[in-house]
Amino acid sequence: ELRVPSDGSGLRVGGLGRSTEWLLVAIRENDRWTFNPPDDAPIAAGSMLIVIASAAGRRELERALGG
């Protein structure tokens, strides 16, 4: 799980790019889950990204989220 930082608002799934190092499974925002989110799905600040990732993939995602 990766928490989207407070300054990560306005980003969309497609803005994360693509990688063989990680796979986005779902976005959890409060009690709402979006599985296999489409590229145009918004990523809200404070939401959780549920991912399968290598250590390098996690670092890629953290950078993409501004962390």
Short mmCIF file of C-alpha atoms in Angstrom, two decimals:
data_model
loop_
_atom_site.label_atom_id
_atom_site.label_comp_id
_atom_site.label_asym_id
_atom_site.label_seq_id
_atom_site.Cartn_x
_atom_site.Cartn_y
_atom_site.Cartn_z
CA GLU A 1 0.00 0.00 0.00
CA LEU A 2 1.13 3.52 -0.79
CA ARG A 3 -0.60 6.58 0.64
CA VAL A 4 -0.98 9.45 -1.81
CA PRO A 5 0.62 12.54 -0.25
CA SER A 6 -1.44 15.67 0.40
CA ASP A 7 0.20 17.39 -2.58
CA GLY A 8 -0.61 14.43 -4.88
CA SER A 9 -4.09 15.65 -5.67
CA GLY A 10 -5.04 16.18 -9.32
CA LEU A 11 -3.11 13.18 -10.56
CA ARG A 12 -4.77 10.48 -12.65
CA VAL A 13 -3.83 6.80 -12.92
CA GLY A 14 -2.46 7.32 -16.43
CA GLY A 15 -0.11 9.96 -15.06
CA LEU A 16 1.74 7.30 -13.07
CA GLY A 17 3.09 5.82 -16.28
CA ARG A 18 3.72 2.13 -16.88
CA SER A 19 6.34 -0.20 -15.50
CA THR A 20 7.20 -3.86 -15.34
CA GLU A 21 8.19 -3.23 -11.70
CA TRP A 22 4.69 -2.55 -10.35
CA LEU A 23 1.00 -3.25 -10.93
CA LEU A 24 -1.80 -1.05 -9.60
CA VAL A 25 -4.53 -3.33 -8.27
CA ALA A 26 -6.91 -0.86 -6.64
CA ILE A 27 -7.41 2.59 -5.17
CA ARG A 28 -8.96 2.84 -1.72
CA GLU A 29 -10.46 6.16 -0.71
CA ASN A 30 -12.02 5.96 2.74
CA ASP A 31 -14.39 2.94 2.47
CA ARG A 32 -14.63 3.08 -1.34
CA TRP A 33 -12.56 0.68 -3.44
CA THR A 34 -11.91 0.98 -7.18
CA PHE A 35 -10.38 -2.21 -8.58
CA ASN A 36 -8.41 -2.16 -11.84
CA PRO A 37 -8.86 1.61 -12.16
CA PRO A 38 -8.83 3.04 -15.71
CA ASP A 39 -6.17 5.54 -16.84
CA ASP A 40 -8.56 8.47 -16.41
CA ALA A 41 -9.44 7.58 -12.80
CA PRO A 42 -8.50 10.42 -10.42
CA ILE A 43 -6.10 9.80 -7.55
CA ALA A 44 -7.17 11.83 -4.52
CA ALA A 45 -4.77 13.09 -1.88
CA GLY A 46 -4.79 10.77 1.13
CA SER A 47 -6.11 7.76 -0.76
CA MET A 48 -4.26 4.44 -0.74
CA LEU A 49 -2.86 2.77 -3.83
CA ILE A 50 -2.95 -1.01 -3.56
CA VAL A 51 -0.03 -2.28 -5.63
CA ILE A 52 2.07 -5.32 -6.29
CA ALA A 53 5.60 -3.99 -6.61
CA SER A 54 9.26 -4.77 -6.36
CA ALA A 55 11.38 -2.49 -4.17
CA ALA A 56 12.42 -0.57 -7.29
CA GLY A 57 8.80 -0.33 -8.40
CA ARG A 58 7.77 1.10 -5.04
CA ARG A 59 10.45 3.77 -5.38
CA GLU A 60 9.21 4.58 -8.92
CA LEU A 61 5.68 5.06 -7.64
CA GLU A 62 6.81 7.16 -4.70
CA ARG A 63 8.67 9.45 -7.11
CA ALA A 64 5.64 9.64 -9.43
CA LEU A 65 3.51 10.67 -6.46
CA GLY A 66 5.96 13.36 -5.49
CA GLY A 67 7.54 11.52 -2.58
#
